Amino acid sequence: GYVLDRVAFLRRLKERCIAKGAGFVNAEVISVERTDSGFVTHTRSGDYESKYILGCDGAHSVVRRDLFGSRPRMMAGDEFIVDEPADEVFRIIIAERYHGLYEWSFPAGDRKSVGSGKGIIHPGNVVSKGARHIPFGGVPSISDNGAYICGDAAGMANPVSGGGLRVAMVSAQNAAKEILGAKRGSYQRWWDKSILS
């Protein structure tokens, strides 16, 4: 495995999109609805109309909730940033004491991120604690007449490692291919046949 600097990755991805002509709106999405001509996304700063909608909005997806009405299974976990020196190793420890889950440890800046299922581990030297919800097991449908969900929104995370960024990027790429002219239903067919599913 490897550790990705997610902030730097997303910043570079955004820069590439802007260079290709994309625009960005920084607003909290409240709800999404289907209209005769596409979709309306309601945000705290206004409404936005679109012909297509691609929901890559995480485990608690508004797009999935409002347009698909489904929900993947969720694995609740605790994530701790501990004041210990980071090493270059990504560890996943599987043992009976984790009740069918696992413990992870990987670099987080100059410190370490450690975690497991909710309430299972209690490390020392904790700088901060957060919760993670890892959606897995998929949902019945990931596309519906111009609406698409990807990555965590579609429950595509790997239940063994909890990893989801790679499959999120590949799923968004395949949804975009359908939007840009591939055969209708190609995105769902890709996922149904994919080893990732």
mmCIF file of C-alpha atoms in Angstrom:
data_model
loop_
_atom_site.group_PDB
_atom_site.id
_atom_site.type_symbol
_atom_site.label_atom_id
_atom_site.label_comp_id
_atom_site.label_asym_id
_atom_site.label_seq_id
_atom_site.Cartn_x
_atom_site.Cartn_y
_atom_site.Cartn_z
ATOM 1 C CA GLY A 1 0.000 0.000 0.000
ATOM 2 C CA TYR A 2 0.929 3.640 -0.019
ATOM 3 C CA VAL A 3 -0.120 6.822 1.732
ATOM 4 C CA LEU A 4 -1.419 9.683 -0.371
ATOM 5 C CA ASP A 5 -1.239 13.311 0.729
ATOM 6 C CA ARG A 6 -4.947 13.823 0.081
ATOM 7 C CA VAL A 7 -4.899 17.618 0.494
ATOM 8 C CA ALA A 8 -2.066 18.007 -2.032
ATOM 9 C CA PHE A 9 -3.684 15.475 -4.377
ATOM 10 C CA LEU A 10 -7.028 17.284 -4.369
ATOM 11 C CA ARG A 11 -5.343 20.672 -4.807
ATOM 12 C CA ARG A 12 -3.462 19.419 -7.889
ATOM 13 C CA LEU A 13 -6.625 17.796 -9.253
ATOM 14 C CA LYS A 14 -8.513 21.088 -8.819
ATOM 15 C CA GLU A 15 -5.725 23.016 -10.567
ATOM 16 C CA ARG A 16 -5.879 20.621 -13.539
ATOM 17 C CA CYS A 17 -9.667 20.985 -13.742
ATOM 18 C CA ILE A 18 -9.464 24.797 -13.660
ATOM 19 C CA ALA A 19 -6.850 24.701 -16.430
ATOM 20 C CA LYS A 20 -9.369 22.726 -18.528
ATOM 21 C CA GLY A 21 -12.121 25.309 -17.890
ATOM 22 C CA ALA A 22 -13.966 23.906 -14.859
ATOM 23 C CA GLY A 23 -15.571 26.228 -12.346
ATOM 24 C CA PHE A 24 -15.896 25.606 -8.613
ATOM 25 C CA VAL A 25 -18.552 26.639 -6.115
ATOM 26 C CA ASN A 26 -17.810 26.375 -2.401
ATOM 27 C CA ALA A 27 -21.241 25.800 -0.823
ATOM 28 C CA GLU A 28 -22.973 23.306 1.439
ATOM 29 C CA VAL A 29 -25.455 21.150 -0.465
ATOM 30 C CA ILE A 30 -28.806 20.924 1.309
ATOM 31 C CA SER A 31 -30.734 18.825 -1.202
ATOM 32 C CA VAL A 32 -30.881 17.677 -4.814
ATOM 33 C CA GLU A 33 -33.974 17.185 -6.942
ATOM 34 C CA ARG A 34 -34.769 15.861 -10.400
ATOM 35 C CA THR A 35 -36.497 18.209 -12.851
ATOM 36 C CA ASP A 36 -37.849 17.816 -16.393
ATOM 37 C CA SER A 37 -34.547 19.083 -17.817
ATOM 38 C CA GLY A 38 -32.098 17.530 -15.348
ATOM 39 C CA PHE A 39 -31.380 18.442 -11.749
ATOM 40 C CA VAL A 40 -31.401 21.319 -9.275
ATOM 41 C CA THR A 41 -28.854 21.342 -6.490
ATOM 42 C CA HIS A 42 -29.993 23.473 -3.544
ATOM 43 C CA THR A 43 -27.171 25.013 -1.492
ATOM 44 C CA ARG A 44 -27.019 27.546 1.311
ATOM 45 C CA SER A 45 -25.769 30.126 -1.213
ATOM 46 C CA GLY A 46 -28.205 29.432 -4.068
ATOM 47 C CA ASP A 47 -29.526 26.874 -6.511
ATOM 48 C CA TYR A 48 -27.660 25.346 -9.448
ATOM 49 C CA GLU A 49 -29.195 23.615 -12.461
ATOM 50 C CA SER A 50 -27.466 20.848 -14.395
ATOM 51 C CA LYS A 51 -28.212 18.252 -17.039
ATOM 52 C CA TYR A 52 -26.236 15.586 -15.123
ATOM 53 C CA ILE A 53 -25.234 15.128 -11.520
ATOM 54 C CA LEU A 54 -22.255 13.153 -10.280
ATOM 55 C CA GLY A 55 -22.440 12.466 -6.544
ATOM 56 C CA CYS A 56 -18.949 11.926 -5.190
ATOM 57 C CA ASP A 57 -20.064 13.366 -1.870
ATOM 58 C CA GLY A 58 -18.965 10.731 0.599
ATOM 59 C CA ALA A 59 -20.400 8.208 2.995
ATOM 60 C CA HIS A 60 -23.361 10.423 3.919
ATOM 61 C CA SER A 61 -24.143 11.378 0.304
ATOM 62 C CA VAL A 62 -26.938 13.891 -0.286
ATOM 63 C CA VAL A 63 -27.135 12.814 -3.935
ATOM 64 C CA ARG A 64 -27.605 9.162 -2.945
ATOM 65 C CA ARG A 65 -30.139 10.057 -0.251
ATOM 66 C CA ASP A 66 -32.277 12.328 -2.435
ATOM 67 C CA LEU A 67 -32.072 10.614 -5.828
ATOM 68 C CA PHE A 68 -31.364 6.946 -5.122
ATOM 69 C CA GLY A 69 -32.961 6.384 -1.702
ATOM 70 C CA SER A 70 -30.406 3.761 -0.761
ATOM 71 C CA ARG A 71 -27.694 3.362 1.814
ATOM 72 C CA PRO A 72 -24.629 1.099 1.980
ATOM 73 C CA ARG A 73 -23.619 -0.752 5.105
ATOM 74 C CA MET A 74 -21.386 1.349 7.324
ATOM 75 C CA MET A 75 -18.456 0.358 9.440
ATOM 76 C CA ALA A 76 -18.054 2.867 12.269
ATOM 77 C CA GLY A 77 -14.520 3.502 13.400
ATOM 78 C CA ASP A 78 -12.340 5.664 15.582
ATOM 79 C CA GLU A 79 -9.328 7.467 14.147
ATOM 80 C CA PHE A 80 -6.653 8.891 16.432
ATOM 81 C CA ILE A 81 -3.753 11.165 15.580
ATOM 82 C CA VAL A 82 -1.074 10.233 18.077
ATOM 83 C CA ASP A 83 2.061 12.140 18.986
ATOM 84 C CA GLU A 84 4.486 9.479 17.821
ATOM 85 C CA PRO A 85 7.015 9.832 15.024
ATOM 86 C CA ALA A 86 5.732 8.780 11.625
ATOM 87 C CA ASP A 87 7.552 5.994 9.887
ATOM 88 C CA GLU A 88 7.301 5.023 6.243
ATOM 89 C CA VAL A 89 5.156 1.951 6.895
ATOM 90 C CA PHE A 90 1.434 1.456 6.376
ATOM 91 C CA ARG A 91 0.256 -1.279 8.746
ATOM 92 C CA ILE A 92 -2.983 -3.216 8.876
ATOM 93 C CA ILE A 93 -3.133 -5.609 11.811
ATOM 94 C CA ILE A 94 -5.742 -8.348 11.703
ATOM 95 C CA ALA A 95 -6.303 -10.266 14.917
ATOM 96 C CA GLU A 96 -9.087 -11.833 16.955
ATOM 97 C CA ARG A 97 -9.034 -8.953 19.450
ATOM 98 C CA TYR A 98 -10.445 -6.654 16.713
ATOM 99 C CA HIS A 99 -13.700 -8.647 16.531
ATOM 100 C CA GLY A 100 -13.481 -9.342 12.798
ATOM 101 C CA LEU A 101 -12.090 -5.889 11.995
ATOM 102 C CA TYR A 102 -8.491 -4.635 12.048
ATOM 103 C CA GLU A 103 -6.241 -1.863 13.336
ATOM 104 C CA TRP A 104 -4.455 0.539 11.007
ATOM 105 C CA SER A 105 -1.382 2.665 11.512
ATOM 106 C CA PHE A 106 0.092 5.034 8.925
ATOM 107 C CA PRO A 107 1.918 8.345 8.669
ATOM 108 C CA ALA A 108 -0.101 11.522 9.205
ATOM 109 C CA GLY A 109 2.300 14.385 8.639
ATOM 110 C CA ASP A 110 4.958 14.138 11.343
ATOM 111 C CA ARG A 111 2.673 11.978 13.488
ATOM 112 C CA LYS A 112 0.728 8.730 13.159
ATOM 113 C CA SER A 113 -2.889 7.964 12.408
ATOM 114 C CA VAL A 114 -4.111 4.847 14.190
ATOM 115 C CA GLY A 115 -7.599 3.477 14.310
ATOM 116 C CA SER A 116 -9.976 0.573 14.328
ATOM 117 C CA GLY A 117 -13.634 -0.193 14.802
ATOM 118 C CA LYS A 118 -15.497 2.080 17.184
ATOM 119 C CA GLY A 119 -14.405 1.604 20.808
ATOM 120 C CA ILE A 120 -11.885 -1.172 20.102
ATOM 121 C CA ILE A 121 -8.540 0.566 20.664
ATOM 122 C CA HIS A 122 -7.423 3.219 23.141
ATOM 123 C CA PRO A 123 -3.942 4.496 22.240
ATOM 124 C CA GLY A 124 -1.812 6.830 24.335
ATOM 125 C CA ASN A 125 -0.397 10.229 23.331
ATOM 126 C CA VAL A 126 -3.625 11.208 21.518
ATOM 127 C CA VAL A 127 -3.508 14.634 19.867
ATOM 128 C CA SER A 128 -6.965 14.391 18.303
ATOM 129 C CA LYS A 129 -9.746 11.864 17.849
ATOM 130 C CA GLY A 130 -12.233 11.597 15.029
ATOM 131 C CA ALA A 131 -14.867 9.261 13.748
ATOM 132 C CA ARG A 132 -14.851 7.516 10.394
ATOM 133 C CA HIS A 133 -17.687 5.858 8.590
ATOM 134 C CA ILE A 134 -16.493 3.454 5.947
ATOM 135 C CA PRO A 135 -19.300 2.552 3.536
ATOM 136 C CA PHE A 136 -19.032 -0.846 1.898
ATOM 137 C CA GLY A 137 -21.085 -3.515 0.201
ATOM 138 C CA GLY A 138 -22.383 -1.250 -2.523
ATOM 139 C CA VAL A 139 -25.907 -0.074 -3.221
ATOM 140 C CA PRO A 140 -28.497 -1.511 -5.653
ATOM 141 C CA SER A 141 -27.922 1.109 -8.358
ATOM 142 C CA ILE A 142 -25.168 3.647 -9.076
ATOM 143 C CA SER A 143 -26.760 5.370 -12.088
ATOM 144 C CA ASP A 144 -30.260 6.583 -12.891
ATOM 145 C CA ASN A 145 -31.079 8.711 -15.950
ATOM 146 C CA GLY A 146 -28.300 11.293 -15.675
ATOM 147 C CA ALA A 147 -27.599 10.834 -11.957
ATOM 148 C CA TYR A 148 -24.485 8.958 -10.868
ATOM 149 C CA ILE A 149 -22.866 8.125 -7.532
ATOM 150 C CA CYS A 150 -19.210 7.195 -7.057
ATOM 151 C CA GLY A 151 -16.763 6.088 -4.393
ATOM 152 C CA ASP A 152 -17.991 6.264 -0.815
ATOM 153 C CA ALA A 153 -21.368 7.618 -1.968
ATOM 154 C CA ALA A 154 -21.891 4.285 -3.735
ATOM 155 C CA GLY A 155 -20.475 2.148 -0.904
ATOM 156 C CA MET A 156 -17.410 1.205 -2.948
ATOM 157 C CA ALA A 157 -14.809 1.218 -0.147
ATOM 158 C CA ASN A 158 -12.744 -1.920 0.350
ATOM 159 C CA PRO A 159 -14.088 -3.530 3.553
ATOM 160 C CA VAL A 160 -10.717 -5.147 4.318
ATOM 161 C CA SER A 161 -8.486 -2.084 4.089
ATOM 162 C CA GLY A 162 -11.093 0.680 4.297
ATOM 163 C CA GLY A 163 -9.416 2.211 1.242
ATOM 164 C CA GLY A 164 -11.627 4.053 -1.165
ATOM 165 C CA LEU A 165 -9.750 6.793 -3.005
ATOM 166 C CA ARG A 166 -8.560 4.614 -5.902
ATOM 167 C CA VAL A 167 -11.988 3.121 -6.577
ATOM 168 C CA ALA A 168 -13.559 6.578 -6.198
ATOM 169 C CA MET A 169 -11.311 8.004 -8.910
ATOM 170 C CA VAL A 170 -11.835 5.024 -11.234
ATOM 171 C CA SER A 171 -15.605 5.094 -10.689
ATOM 172 C CA ALA A 172 -15.803 8.834 -11.412
ATOM 173 C CA GLN A 173 -13.784 8.266 -14.588
ATOM 174 C CA ASN A 174 -16.196 5.557 -15.740
ATOM 175 C CA ALA A 175 -19.254 7.675 -14.926
ATOM 176 C CA ALA A 176 -17.716 10.559 -16.907
ATOM 177 C CA LYS A 177 -17.179 8.230 -19.878
ATOM 178 C CA GLU A 178 -20.889 7.439 -19.908
ATOM 179 C CA ILE A 179 -21.816 11.127 -19.640
ATOM 180 C CA LEU A 180 -19.454 11.986 -22.491
ATOM 181 C CA GLY A 181 -21.040 9.575 -24.893
ATOM 182 C CA ALA A 182 -20.511 5.938 -24.019
ATOM 183 C CA LYS A 183 -23.506 3.646 -24.208
ATOM 184 C CA ARG A 184 -26.264 4.329 -21.708
ATOM 185 C CA GLY A 185 -25.898 2.021 -18.714
ATOM 186 C CA SER A 186 -22.170 1.462 -19.321
ATOM 187 C CA TYR A 187 -21.253 2.804 -15.872
ATOM 188 C CA GLN A 188 -23.519 0.350 -14.025
ATOM 189 C CA ARG A 189 -22.328 -2.509 -16.252
ATOM 190 C CA TRP A 190 -18.695 -1.595 -15.543
ATOM 191 C CA TRP A 191 -19.291 -1.776 -11.789
ATOM 192 C CA ASP A 192 -21.306 -5.009 -11.938
ATOM 193 C CA LYS A 193 -18.411 -6.709 -13.771
ATOM 194 C CA SER A 194 -15.522 -5.023 -11.957
ATOM 195 C CA ILE A 195 -13.236 -6.979 -9.642
ATOM 196 C CA LEU A 196 -13.422 -3.897 -7.393
ATOM 197 C CA SER A 197 -17.081 -4.663 -6.653
#
